[in-house]
Coordinates of C-alpha atoms in Angstrom, one line a residue:
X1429 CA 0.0 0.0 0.0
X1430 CA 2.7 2.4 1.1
X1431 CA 4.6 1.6 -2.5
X1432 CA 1.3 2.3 -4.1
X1433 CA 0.6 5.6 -2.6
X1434 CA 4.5 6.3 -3.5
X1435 CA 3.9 5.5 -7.0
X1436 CA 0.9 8.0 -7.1
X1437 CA 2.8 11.0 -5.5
X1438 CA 5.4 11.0 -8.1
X1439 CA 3.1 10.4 -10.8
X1440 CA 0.8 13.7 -9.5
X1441 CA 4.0 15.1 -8.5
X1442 CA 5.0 14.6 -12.5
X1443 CA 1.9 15.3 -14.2
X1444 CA 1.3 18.8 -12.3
X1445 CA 4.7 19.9 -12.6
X1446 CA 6.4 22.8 -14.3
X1447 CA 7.2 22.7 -18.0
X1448 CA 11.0 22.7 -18.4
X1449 CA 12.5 26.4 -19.9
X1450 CA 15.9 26.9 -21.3
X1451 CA 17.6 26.3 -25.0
X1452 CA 17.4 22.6 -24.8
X1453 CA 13.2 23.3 -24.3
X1454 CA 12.9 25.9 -26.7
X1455 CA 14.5 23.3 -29.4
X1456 CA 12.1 20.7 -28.4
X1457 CA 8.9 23.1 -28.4
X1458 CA 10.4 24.6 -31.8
X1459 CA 9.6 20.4 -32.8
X1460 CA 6.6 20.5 -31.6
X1461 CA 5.3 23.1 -33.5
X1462 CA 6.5 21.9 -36.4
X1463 CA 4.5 18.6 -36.3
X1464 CA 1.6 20.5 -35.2
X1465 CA 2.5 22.7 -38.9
X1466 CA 3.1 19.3 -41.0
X1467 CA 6.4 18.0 -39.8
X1468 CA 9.8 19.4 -41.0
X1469 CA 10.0 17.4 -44.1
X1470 CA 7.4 18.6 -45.2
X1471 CA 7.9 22.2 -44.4
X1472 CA 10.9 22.0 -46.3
X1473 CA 9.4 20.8 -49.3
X1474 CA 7.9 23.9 -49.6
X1475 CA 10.3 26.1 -51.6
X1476 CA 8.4 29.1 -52.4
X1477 CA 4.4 30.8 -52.2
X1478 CA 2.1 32.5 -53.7
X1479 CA -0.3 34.4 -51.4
X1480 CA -3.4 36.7 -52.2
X1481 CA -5.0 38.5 -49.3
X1482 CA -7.6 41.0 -48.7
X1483 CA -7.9 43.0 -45.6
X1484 CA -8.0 46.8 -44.3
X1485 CA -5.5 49.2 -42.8
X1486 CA -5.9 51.2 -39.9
X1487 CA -4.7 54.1 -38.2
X1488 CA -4.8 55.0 -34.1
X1489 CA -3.2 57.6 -34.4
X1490 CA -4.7 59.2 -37.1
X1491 CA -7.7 59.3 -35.6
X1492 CA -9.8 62.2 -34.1
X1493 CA -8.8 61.3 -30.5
X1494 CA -5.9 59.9 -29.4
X1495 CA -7.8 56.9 -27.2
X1496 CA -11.0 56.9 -30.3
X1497 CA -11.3 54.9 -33.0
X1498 CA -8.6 54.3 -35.4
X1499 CA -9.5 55.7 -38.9
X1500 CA -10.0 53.4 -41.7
X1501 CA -6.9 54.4 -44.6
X1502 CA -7.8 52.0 -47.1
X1503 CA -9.0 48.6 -48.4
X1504 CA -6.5 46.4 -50.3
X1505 CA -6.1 43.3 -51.9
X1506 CA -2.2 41.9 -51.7
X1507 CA -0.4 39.3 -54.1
X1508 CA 3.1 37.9 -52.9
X1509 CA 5.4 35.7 -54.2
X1510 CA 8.3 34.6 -52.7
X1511 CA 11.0 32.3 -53.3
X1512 CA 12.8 31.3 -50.0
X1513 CA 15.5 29.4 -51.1
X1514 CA 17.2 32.2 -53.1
X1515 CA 15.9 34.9 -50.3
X1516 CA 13.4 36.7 -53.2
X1517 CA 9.8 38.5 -52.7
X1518 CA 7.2 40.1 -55.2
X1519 CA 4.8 42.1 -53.0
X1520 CA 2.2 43.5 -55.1
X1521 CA 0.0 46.0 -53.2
X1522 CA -3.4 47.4 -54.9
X1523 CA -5.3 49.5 -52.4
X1524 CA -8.1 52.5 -52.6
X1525 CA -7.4 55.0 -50.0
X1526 CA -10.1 56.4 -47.8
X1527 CA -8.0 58.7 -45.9
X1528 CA -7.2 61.5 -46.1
X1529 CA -9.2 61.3 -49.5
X1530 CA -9.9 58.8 -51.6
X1531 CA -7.7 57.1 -54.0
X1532 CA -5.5 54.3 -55.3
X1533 CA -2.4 53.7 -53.8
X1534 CA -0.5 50.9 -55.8
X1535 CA 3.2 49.8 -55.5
X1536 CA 5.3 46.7 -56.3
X1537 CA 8.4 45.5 -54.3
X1538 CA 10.8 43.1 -55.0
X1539 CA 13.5 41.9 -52.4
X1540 CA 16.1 40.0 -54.6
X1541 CA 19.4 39.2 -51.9
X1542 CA 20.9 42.3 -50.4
X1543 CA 18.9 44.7 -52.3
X1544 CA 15.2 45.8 -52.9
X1545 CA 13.7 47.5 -55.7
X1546 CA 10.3 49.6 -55.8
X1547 CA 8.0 50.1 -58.5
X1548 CA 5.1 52.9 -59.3
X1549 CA 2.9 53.2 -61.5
X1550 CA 2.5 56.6 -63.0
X1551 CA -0.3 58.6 -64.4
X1552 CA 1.0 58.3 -67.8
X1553 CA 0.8 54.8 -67.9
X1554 CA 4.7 54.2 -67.3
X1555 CA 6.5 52.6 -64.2
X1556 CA 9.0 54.3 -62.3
X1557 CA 11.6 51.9 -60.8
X1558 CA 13.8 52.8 -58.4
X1559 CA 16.0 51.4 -55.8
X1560 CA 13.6 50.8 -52.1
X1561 CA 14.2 53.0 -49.6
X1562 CA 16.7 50.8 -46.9
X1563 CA 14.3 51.0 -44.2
X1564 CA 11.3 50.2 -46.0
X1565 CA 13.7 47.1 -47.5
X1566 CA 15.0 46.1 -43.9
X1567 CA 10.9 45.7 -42.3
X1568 CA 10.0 43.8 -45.5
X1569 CA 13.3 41.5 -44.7
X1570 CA 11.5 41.4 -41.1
X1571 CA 8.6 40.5 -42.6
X1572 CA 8.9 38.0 -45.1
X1573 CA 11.0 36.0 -41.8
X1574 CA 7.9 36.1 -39.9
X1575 CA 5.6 34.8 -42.1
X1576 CA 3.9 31.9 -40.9
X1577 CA 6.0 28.8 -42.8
X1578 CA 8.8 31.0 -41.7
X1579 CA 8.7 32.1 -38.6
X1580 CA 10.0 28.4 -37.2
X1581 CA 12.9 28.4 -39.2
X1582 CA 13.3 31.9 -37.8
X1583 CA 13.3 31.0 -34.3
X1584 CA 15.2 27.7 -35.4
X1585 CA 18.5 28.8 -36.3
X1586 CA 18.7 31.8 -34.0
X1587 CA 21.7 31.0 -31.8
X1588 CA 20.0 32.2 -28.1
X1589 CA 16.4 30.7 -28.7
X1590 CA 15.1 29.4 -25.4
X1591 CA 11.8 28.4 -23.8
X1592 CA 10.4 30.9 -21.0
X1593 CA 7.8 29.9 -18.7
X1594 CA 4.2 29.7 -19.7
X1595 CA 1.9 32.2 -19.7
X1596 CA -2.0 32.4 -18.7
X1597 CA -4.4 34.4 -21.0
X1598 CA -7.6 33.6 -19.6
X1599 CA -8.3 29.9 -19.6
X1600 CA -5.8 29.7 -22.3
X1601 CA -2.0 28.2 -21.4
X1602 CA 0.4 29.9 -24.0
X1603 CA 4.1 28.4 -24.3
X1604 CA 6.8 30.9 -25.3
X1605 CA 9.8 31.2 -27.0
X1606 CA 12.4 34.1 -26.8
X1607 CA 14.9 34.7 -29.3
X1608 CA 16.7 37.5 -31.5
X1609 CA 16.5 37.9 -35.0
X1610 CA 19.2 40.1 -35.8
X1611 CA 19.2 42.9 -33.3
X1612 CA 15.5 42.7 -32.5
X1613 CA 13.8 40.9 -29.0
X1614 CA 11.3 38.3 -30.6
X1615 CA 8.4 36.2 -28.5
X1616 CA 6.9 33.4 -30.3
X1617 CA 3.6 32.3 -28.6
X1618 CA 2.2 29.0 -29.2
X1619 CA -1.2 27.1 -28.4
X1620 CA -0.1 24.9 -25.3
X1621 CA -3.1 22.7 -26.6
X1622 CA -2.4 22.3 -30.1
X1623 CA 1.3 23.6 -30.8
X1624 CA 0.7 26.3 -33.4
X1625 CA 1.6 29.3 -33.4
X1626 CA -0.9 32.2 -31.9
X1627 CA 1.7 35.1 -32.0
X1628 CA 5.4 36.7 -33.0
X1629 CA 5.8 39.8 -31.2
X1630 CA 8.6 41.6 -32.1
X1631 CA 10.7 44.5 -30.3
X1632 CA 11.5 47.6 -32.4
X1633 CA 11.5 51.2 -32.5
X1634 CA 8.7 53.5 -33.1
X1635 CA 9.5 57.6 -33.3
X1636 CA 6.3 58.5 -31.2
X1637 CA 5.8 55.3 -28.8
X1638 CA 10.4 54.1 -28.8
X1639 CA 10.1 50.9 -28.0
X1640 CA 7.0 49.2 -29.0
X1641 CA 5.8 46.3 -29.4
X1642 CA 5.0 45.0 -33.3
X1643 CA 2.5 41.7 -32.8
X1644 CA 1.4 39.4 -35.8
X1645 CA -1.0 37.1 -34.9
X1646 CA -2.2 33.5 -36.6
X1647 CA -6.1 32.6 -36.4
X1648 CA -8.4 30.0 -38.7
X1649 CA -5.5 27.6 -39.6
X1650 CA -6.3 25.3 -42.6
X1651 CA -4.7 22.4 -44.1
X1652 CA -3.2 23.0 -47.5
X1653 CA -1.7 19.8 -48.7
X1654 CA -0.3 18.4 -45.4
X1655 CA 1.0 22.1 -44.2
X1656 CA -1.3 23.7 -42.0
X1657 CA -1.0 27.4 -42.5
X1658 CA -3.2 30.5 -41.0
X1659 CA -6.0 32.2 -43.4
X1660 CA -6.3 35.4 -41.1
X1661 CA -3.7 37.8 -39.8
X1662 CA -3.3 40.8 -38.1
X1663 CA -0.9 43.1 -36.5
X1664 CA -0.5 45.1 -33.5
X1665 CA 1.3 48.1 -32.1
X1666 CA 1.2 47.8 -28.5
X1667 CA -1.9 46.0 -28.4
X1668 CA -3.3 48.7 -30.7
X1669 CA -4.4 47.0 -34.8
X1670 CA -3.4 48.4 -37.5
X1671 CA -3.8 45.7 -40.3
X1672 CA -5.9 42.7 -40.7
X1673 CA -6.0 40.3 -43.4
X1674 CA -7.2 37.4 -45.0
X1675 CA -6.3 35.2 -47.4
X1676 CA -8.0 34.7 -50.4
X1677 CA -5.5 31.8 -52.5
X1678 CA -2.6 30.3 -51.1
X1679 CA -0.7 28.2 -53.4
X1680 CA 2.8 25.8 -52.3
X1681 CA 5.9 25.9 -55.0
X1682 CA 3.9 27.9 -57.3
X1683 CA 5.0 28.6 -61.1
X1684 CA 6.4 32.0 -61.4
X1685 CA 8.6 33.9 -63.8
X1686 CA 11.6 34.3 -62.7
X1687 CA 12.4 37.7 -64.3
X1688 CA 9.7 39.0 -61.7
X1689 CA 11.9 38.4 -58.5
X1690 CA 15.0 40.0 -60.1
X1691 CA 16.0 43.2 -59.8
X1692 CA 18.2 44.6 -62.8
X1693 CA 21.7 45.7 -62.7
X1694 CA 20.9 49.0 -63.2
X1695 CA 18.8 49.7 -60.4
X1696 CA 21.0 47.2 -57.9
X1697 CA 23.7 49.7 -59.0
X1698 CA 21.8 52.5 -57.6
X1699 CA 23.8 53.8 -54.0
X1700 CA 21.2 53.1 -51.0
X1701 CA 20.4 56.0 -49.7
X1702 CA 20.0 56.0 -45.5
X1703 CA 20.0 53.5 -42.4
X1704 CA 18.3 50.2 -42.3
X1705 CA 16.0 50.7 -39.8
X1706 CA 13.8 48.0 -38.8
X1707 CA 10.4 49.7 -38.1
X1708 CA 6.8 49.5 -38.9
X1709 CA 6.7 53.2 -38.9
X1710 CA 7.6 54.0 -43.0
X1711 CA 5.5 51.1 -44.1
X1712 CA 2.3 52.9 -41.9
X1713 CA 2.9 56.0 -44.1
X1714 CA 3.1 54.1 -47.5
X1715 CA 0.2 52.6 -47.2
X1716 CA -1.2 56.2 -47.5
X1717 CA 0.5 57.0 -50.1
X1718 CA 2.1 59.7 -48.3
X1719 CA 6.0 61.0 -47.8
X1720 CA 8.0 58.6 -45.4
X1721 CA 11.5 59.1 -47.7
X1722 CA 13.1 61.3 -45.3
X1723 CA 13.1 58.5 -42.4
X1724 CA 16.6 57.8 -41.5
X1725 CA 18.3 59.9 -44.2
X1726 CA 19.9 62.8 -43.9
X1727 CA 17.6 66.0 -43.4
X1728 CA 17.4 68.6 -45.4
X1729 CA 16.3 72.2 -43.4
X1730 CA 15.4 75.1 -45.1
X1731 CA 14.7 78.7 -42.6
X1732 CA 12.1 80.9 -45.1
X1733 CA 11.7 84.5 -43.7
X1734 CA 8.2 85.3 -43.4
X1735 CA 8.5 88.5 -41.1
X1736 CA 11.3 90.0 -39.2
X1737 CA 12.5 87.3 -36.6
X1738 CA 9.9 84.9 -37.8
X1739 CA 10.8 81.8 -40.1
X1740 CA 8.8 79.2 -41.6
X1741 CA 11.2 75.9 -41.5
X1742 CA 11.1 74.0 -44.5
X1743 CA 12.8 71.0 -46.6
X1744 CA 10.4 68.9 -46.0
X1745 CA 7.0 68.3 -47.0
X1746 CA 6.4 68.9 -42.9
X1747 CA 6.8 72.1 -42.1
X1748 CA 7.8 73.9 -38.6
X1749 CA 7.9 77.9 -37.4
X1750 CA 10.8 79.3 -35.0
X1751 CA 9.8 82.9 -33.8
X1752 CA 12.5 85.1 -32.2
X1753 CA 11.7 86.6 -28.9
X1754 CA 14.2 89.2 -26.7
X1755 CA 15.6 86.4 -24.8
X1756 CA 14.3 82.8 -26.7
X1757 CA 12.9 81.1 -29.2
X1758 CA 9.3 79.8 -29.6
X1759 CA 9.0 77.0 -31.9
X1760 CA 5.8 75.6 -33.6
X1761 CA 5.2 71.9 -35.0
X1762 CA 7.6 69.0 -34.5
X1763 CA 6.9 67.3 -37.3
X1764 CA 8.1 63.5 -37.9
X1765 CA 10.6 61.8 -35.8
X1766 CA 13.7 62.8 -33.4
X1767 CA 16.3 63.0 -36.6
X1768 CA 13.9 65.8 -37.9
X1769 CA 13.9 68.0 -35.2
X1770 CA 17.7 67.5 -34.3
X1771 CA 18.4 68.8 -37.6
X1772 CA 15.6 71.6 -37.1
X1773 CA 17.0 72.7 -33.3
X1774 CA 20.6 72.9 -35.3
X1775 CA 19.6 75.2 -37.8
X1776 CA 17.2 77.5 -35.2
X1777 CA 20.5 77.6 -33.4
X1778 CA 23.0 78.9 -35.9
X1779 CA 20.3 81.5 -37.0
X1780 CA 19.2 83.0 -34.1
X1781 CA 22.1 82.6 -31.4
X1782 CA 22.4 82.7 -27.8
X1783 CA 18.4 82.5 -27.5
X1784 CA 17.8 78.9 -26.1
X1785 CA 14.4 77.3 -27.3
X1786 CA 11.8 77.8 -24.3
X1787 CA 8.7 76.5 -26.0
X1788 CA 7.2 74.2 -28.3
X1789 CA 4.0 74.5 -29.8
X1790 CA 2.6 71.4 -31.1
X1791 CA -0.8 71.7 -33.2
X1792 CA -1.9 68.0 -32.6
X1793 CA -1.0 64.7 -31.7
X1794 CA -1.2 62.7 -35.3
X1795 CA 1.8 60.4 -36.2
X1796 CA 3.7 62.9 -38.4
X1797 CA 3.2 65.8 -36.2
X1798 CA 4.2 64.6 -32.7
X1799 CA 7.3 62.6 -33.4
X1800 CA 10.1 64.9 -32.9
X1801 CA 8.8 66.3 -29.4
X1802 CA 11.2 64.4 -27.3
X1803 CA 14.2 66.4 -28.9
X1804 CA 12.8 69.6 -27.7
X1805 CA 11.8 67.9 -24.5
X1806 CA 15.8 67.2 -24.1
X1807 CA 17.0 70.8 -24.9
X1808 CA 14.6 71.9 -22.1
X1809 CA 11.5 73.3 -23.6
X1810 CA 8.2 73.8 -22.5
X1811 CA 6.0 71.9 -24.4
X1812 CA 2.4 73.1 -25.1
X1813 CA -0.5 71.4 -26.8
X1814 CA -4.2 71.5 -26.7
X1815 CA -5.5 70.6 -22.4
X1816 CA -7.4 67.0 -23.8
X1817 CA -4.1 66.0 -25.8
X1818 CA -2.0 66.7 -22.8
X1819 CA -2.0 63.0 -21.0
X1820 CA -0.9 61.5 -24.7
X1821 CA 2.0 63.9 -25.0
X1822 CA 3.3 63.1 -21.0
X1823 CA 2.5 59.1 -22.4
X1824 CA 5.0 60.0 -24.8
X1825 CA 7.9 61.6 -23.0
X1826 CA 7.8 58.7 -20.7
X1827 CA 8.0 56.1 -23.0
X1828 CA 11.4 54.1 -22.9
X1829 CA 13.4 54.3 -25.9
X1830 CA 16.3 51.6 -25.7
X1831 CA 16.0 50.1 -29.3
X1832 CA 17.5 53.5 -31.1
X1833 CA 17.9 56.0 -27.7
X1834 CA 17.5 59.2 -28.5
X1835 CA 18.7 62.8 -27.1
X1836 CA 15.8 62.3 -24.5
X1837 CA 16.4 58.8 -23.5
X1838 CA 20.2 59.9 -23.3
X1839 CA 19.3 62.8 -21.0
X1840 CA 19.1 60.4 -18.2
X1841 CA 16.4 61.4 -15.5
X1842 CA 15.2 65.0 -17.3
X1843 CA 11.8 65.5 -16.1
X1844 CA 10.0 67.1 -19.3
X1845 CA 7.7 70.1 -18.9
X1846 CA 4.2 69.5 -20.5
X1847 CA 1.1 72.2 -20.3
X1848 CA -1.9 72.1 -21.2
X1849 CA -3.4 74.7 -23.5
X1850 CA -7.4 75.5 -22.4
X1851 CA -9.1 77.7 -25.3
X1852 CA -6.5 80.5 -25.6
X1853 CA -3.0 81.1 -23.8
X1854 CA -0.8 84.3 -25.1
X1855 CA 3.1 84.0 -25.0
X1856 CA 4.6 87.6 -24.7
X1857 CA 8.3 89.2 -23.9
X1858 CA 6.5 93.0 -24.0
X1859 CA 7.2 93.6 -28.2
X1860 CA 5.8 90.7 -29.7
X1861 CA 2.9 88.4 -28.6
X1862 CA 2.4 85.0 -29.6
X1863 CA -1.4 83.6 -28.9
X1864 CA -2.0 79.8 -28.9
X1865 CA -6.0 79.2 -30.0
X1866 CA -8.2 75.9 -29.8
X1867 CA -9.7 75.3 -33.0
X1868 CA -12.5 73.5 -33.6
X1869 CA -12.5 71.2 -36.6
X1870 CA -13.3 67.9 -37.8
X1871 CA -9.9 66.7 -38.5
X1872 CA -8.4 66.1 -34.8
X1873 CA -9.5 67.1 -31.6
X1874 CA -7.5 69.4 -29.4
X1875 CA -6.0 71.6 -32.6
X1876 CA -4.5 74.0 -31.6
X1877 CA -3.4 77.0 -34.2
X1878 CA -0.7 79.9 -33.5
X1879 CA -1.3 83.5 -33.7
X1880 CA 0.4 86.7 -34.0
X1881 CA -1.6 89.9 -33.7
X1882 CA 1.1 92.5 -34.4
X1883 CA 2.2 90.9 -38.0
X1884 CA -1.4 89.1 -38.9
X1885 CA -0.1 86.0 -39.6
X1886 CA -1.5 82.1 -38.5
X1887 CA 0.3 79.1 -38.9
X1888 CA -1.5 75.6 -38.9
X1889 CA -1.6 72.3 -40.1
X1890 CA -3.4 69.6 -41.6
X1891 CA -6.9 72.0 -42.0
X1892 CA -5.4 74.2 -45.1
X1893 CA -2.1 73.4 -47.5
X1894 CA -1.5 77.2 -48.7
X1895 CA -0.6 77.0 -52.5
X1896 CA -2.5 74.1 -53.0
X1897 CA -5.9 74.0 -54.6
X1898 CA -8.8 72.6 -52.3
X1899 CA -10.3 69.6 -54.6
X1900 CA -14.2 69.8 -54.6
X1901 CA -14.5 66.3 -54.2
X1902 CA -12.0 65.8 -50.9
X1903 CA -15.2 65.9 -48.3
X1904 CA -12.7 66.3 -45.1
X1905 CA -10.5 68.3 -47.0
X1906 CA -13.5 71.1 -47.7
X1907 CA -14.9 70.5 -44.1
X1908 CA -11.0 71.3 -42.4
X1909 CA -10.8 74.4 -44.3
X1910 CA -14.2 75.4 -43.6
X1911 CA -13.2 74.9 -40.2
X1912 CA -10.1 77.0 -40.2
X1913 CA -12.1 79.4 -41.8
X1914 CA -14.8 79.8 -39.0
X1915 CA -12.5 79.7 -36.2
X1916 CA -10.7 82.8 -37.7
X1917 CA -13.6 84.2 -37.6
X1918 CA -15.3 83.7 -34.7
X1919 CA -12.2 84.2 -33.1
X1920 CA -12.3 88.1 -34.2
X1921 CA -8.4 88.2 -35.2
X1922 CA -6.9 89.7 -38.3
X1923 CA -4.8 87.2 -40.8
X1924 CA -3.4 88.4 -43.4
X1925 CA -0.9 85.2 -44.4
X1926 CA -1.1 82.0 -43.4
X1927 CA 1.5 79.8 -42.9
X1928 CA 1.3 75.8 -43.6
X1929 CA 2.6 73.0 -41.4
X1930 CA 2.8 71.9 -45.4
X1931 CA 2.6 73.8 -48.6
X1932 CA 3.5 77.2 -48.3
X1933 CA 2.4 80.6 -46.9
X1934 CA -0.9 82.3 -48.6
X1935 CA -3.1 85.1 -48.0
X1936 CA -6.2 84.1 -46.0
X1937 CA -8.7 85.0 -49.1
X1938 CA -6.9 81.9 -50.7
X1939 CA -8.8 80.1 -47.6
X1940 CA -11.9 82.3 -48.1
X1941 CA -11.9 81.0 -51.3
X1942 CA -13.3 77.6 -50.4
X1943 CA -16.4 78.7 -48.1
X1944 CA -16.4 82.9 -48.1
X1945 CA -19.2 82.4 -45.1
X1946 CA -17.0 80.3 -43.3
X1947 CA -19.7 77.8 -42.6
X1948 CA -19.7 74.1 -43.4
X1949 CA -21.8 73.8 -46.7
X1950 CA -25.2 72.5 -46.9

C-alpha cells in the first residue's frame, strides 16, 4: 500500500509539474510546433508561395482622438510571391485610400538578396523603378522572416532561442519562445493545446511610442496539402491594430517567372540611400500614399523668412515655425521623428544665437506631427499642446526608448515640462505676442493654431495646404478648411498670411476662397 501511494505522488508530482524552460526546451517546443504545422519534411518541401489577401489598414493615431477609434486608410487586396531558397519576394499592393481622401495607392516590391527594388505606377501609364528606400527594405526583410512557414525556421536557427515559462491568457496556457533575429527581441507564442503558433511579437523602435511592441497574430489555420497554414492575420502596435488580413489563395511551390523576382543591374547599381532601420513606422505612411522618404536619411532644413525674426522651416513636405523673442525662441510643430527635429533645433541655433528654445507649440497629436517632441523635451522646452491632448503627450515623454535611444532617453532622469493649452494662452516678452488658440475642426480634436496679432499672420496644419488648390470632391479636406475658416472668424483676429505645417504661406482670401461664409456647406 505504502509503495502504491509512493507510486501516485510522483506520478501527480509529474503530471502537475512545471514545464522545463531553457535552449534545450525551446528546441524541443520549436519540434513540436513543427509537427503541429506538418512536420519538418514537409515544411521543407515547400520552396516558395504564392499568397493573395484582402484586408483593411488602420490608423490610431490618425484618428480624431488619441484613445478613439482608429480611422480606416484603405482597403486592399495583396499578391506575394516569394522564393525562399534564393531569399526573393514580389509584393504586389493594390489599395483604394479612404484617408485622407480617396484614392488608389499601388506599389510593387521586390526583395532580390541584399537589395530591394520599388515600383510605381504613373499617371502616364509608365512605371517608375527605383531602388527601395533601406528601411522600407529592412521591415519587408522582417517580414517575409515572420511569415507563418517562416517564422519556425526563424526562431530555429537563432543562436540564443530558449523556452520561458508559460503564460496564462484567460483559460488559455500559451508556451513561449524568446529569441533575436538580428538585433531585435522576438516572443513566439504557441497554443499549449495544439502547438501552433498564436503570436510573434517583435521589439523595435517607433518615433512616437520608442520601443513598441509589433505583434502578428495566426487565427483559422487550414490544411493546405499536409501544411497547415493560418488564413487570417493581423498586426499590433502595442496591443493597438493596425492591419488585418485574409487570405484569399494560397498556393505551395507555385510557377512563377523568374524575371519578376530580379531586380536589374541597373537599379541594384543605384547607392542606397540612409539606415536600415527596422520599423513598422515607414510602411504605416506608405500605405497612405504619403511622404516617409526622409526617415533615416539625412535631413534637409530650409529657414524661409516670413516676417522679421519669424521663419517658416522647410525642406520637407512637414513644415515647422521658429519665432525670435528678446531672450528665446518659440518654436511651432515637430513634425516626424527625433532625426527631424535634431536637424531643425541645429539650424534655429545657428540662426538665431544665444536664445535657447523655451517653447514648443505642437498643433496636434497625429503620427507625423508629434514625433520629434522628445528632442525639444531634451533641450529643455516647455512643451504646449491642446488641455485634452496633454496626457498623450506626457505618455510619450515617458515612453522608454532603448532600441534606437534618442537625445531624451540619453538625457538620463530629465523631467519634461508639459502644459496644457485651455481655449487661448498668449506668449509675450513685452514687443511681440504669440497667442495659442483651440480650433474647432473635424480633422483632430484638441487643434490648436498659432497667432500673431502684431504681424497678422496664423500658422496651422493639416486643415489648409496654402498654394494648394482645395479639390471639390475631398469631403474632409473642404470641411478642415471650412473649419479653419470659422474659427478665424469667430475668433475676431486679423490674418493676413497664413503659414502651412505643409505647402507654403498664402493670403487668408486663398482660404476664403473655399467657403467665403466660413460655414460648413449645406
Amino acid at each position: 500500500m505504502f509503495a502504491i501511494a509512493v507510486s501516485l505522488l510522483v506520478l501527480l508530482s509529474a503530471c502537475s509539474s512545471v514545464p522545463p524552460t531553457g535552449p534545450a526546451a525551446g528546441r524541443a517546443l520549436i519540434d513540436e510546433a513543427a509537427a503541429a504545422m506538418g512536420g519538418w519534411l514537409v515544411l521543407d518541401s515547400v520552396k516558395s508561395q504564392e499568397i493573395i489577401t484582402g484586408g483593411t489598414d488602420v490608423e490610431p493615431l490618425q484618428a480624431v482622438e488619441p484613445t478613439g477609434q482608429p480611422r480606416l486608410i484603405n482597403q486592399f487586396g495583396q499578391t506575394i510571391v516569394v522564393d525562399f531558397e534564393k531569399n526573393r519576394m514580389r509584393l504586389s499592393f493594390d489599395a483604394m485610400r479612404e484617408y485622407p481622401s480617396r484614392q488608389p495607392v499601388k506599389f510593387v516590391e521586390v526583395l532580390d538578396g541584399d537589395a530591394g527594388m520599388l515600383e510605381t505606377p504613373q499617371a502616364d501609364g509608365k512605371t517608375t523603378r527605383e531602388r527601395m528606400h533601406p528601411s522600407r527594405y529592412a521591415t519587408r526583410l522582417r517580414d517575409m522572416r515572420r511569415m507563418p512557414i517562416r517564422i519556425l525556421y526563424t526562431a530555429k536557427n537563432a543562436a540564443d532561442l530558449t523556452r520561458e515559462p508559460d503564460k496564462i491568457d484567460g483559460k488559455v496556457t500559451i508556451n513561449v519562445l524568446r529569441f533575436k533575429d538580428g538585433s531585435q527581441p522576438v516572443e513566439l507564442q504557441l497554443d499549449s493545446f495544439n502547438k501552433l503558433p498564436l503570436r510573434v511579437i517583435y521589439t523595435e523602435d517607433d518615433p512616437i511610442y520608442g520601443d513598441t511592441f509589433n505583434e502578428l497574430t495566426f487565427v483559422d489555420w487550414r490544411d493546405y496539402n499536409g501544411v497547415r497554414l493560418p488564413q487570417t492575420q493581423a498586426i499590433f502596435l502595442n496591443g493597438n491594430k493596425i492591419r488585418e488580413e485574409r487570405v484569399r489563395t494560397l498556393i505551395n511551390n507555385p510557377k512563377y517567372e523568374e524575371s519578376s523576382l530580379t531586380i536589374p543591374a541597373e537599379i541594384r547599381s543605384q547607392p542606397e540611400v540612409g539606415e536600415r532601420i527596422v520599423s513598422q513606422w515607414p510602411l504605416r505612411r506608405l500605405v497612405m500614399g504619403v511622404n516617409y522618404l526622409d526617415f533615416g536619411r539625412e535631413q534637409k532644413v530650409e529657414l524661409v523668412e516670413v516676417a522679421k525674426g519669424i521663419y517658416h522651416i522647410k525642406g520637407s513636405d512637414h513644415h515647422s515655425m521658429a519665432i525670435e523673442m528678446k531672450d528665446h525662441v518659440i518654436m511651432v510643430e515637430a513634425p516626424f521623428f527625433e532625426e527631424r527635429s535634431v536637424a531643425v533645433i541645429k539650424a534655429v541655433e545657428e540662426k538665431i544665437p544665444g536664445k535657447p528654445i523655451k517653447y514648443l507649440v505642437v498643433t496636434h497629436f497625429h503620427i507625423d506631427h508629434s514625433g520629434g517632441i522628445r528632442a525639444y523635451a531634451a533641450k529643455g522646452a516647455t512643451i504646449l499642446m491642446q488641455e485634452t491632448n496633454a496626457p498623450f503627450l506626457k505618455t510619450l515623454l515617458s515612453r522608454p526608448k532603448t532600441m534606437r535611444p534618442d537625445s531624451l532617453a540619453k538625457a538620463g532622469s530629465l523631467t519634461p515640462n508639459v502644459e496644457g493649452v485651455k481655449e487661448i494662452k498668449s506668449l509675450t516678452d513685452g514687443e511681440r505676442t504669440v497667442e495659442l488658440r483651440d480650433l474647432p475642426n473635424p480633422h483632430s480634436s484638441g487643434m490648436l493654431m498659432v497667432y500673431l496679432p502684431k504681424e497678422k499672420i496664423l500658422f496651422e496644419s493639416d486643415l489648409f495646404t496654402p498654394g494648394t488648390p482645395v479639390d471639390p470632391s475631398n469631403t474632409l479636406g473642404v470641411q478642415n478648411a471650412v473649419a479653419l475658416l470659422a474659427g478665424v472668424n469667430n475668433a475676431n483676429i486679423q490674418v493676413d498670411r497664413i503659414v502651412g505645417g505643409h505647402g507654403d504661406v498664402a493670403p487668408l482670401r486663398e482660404l476664403a476662397k473655399i467657403a467665403p461664409a466660413g460655414k460648413p456647406a449645406s
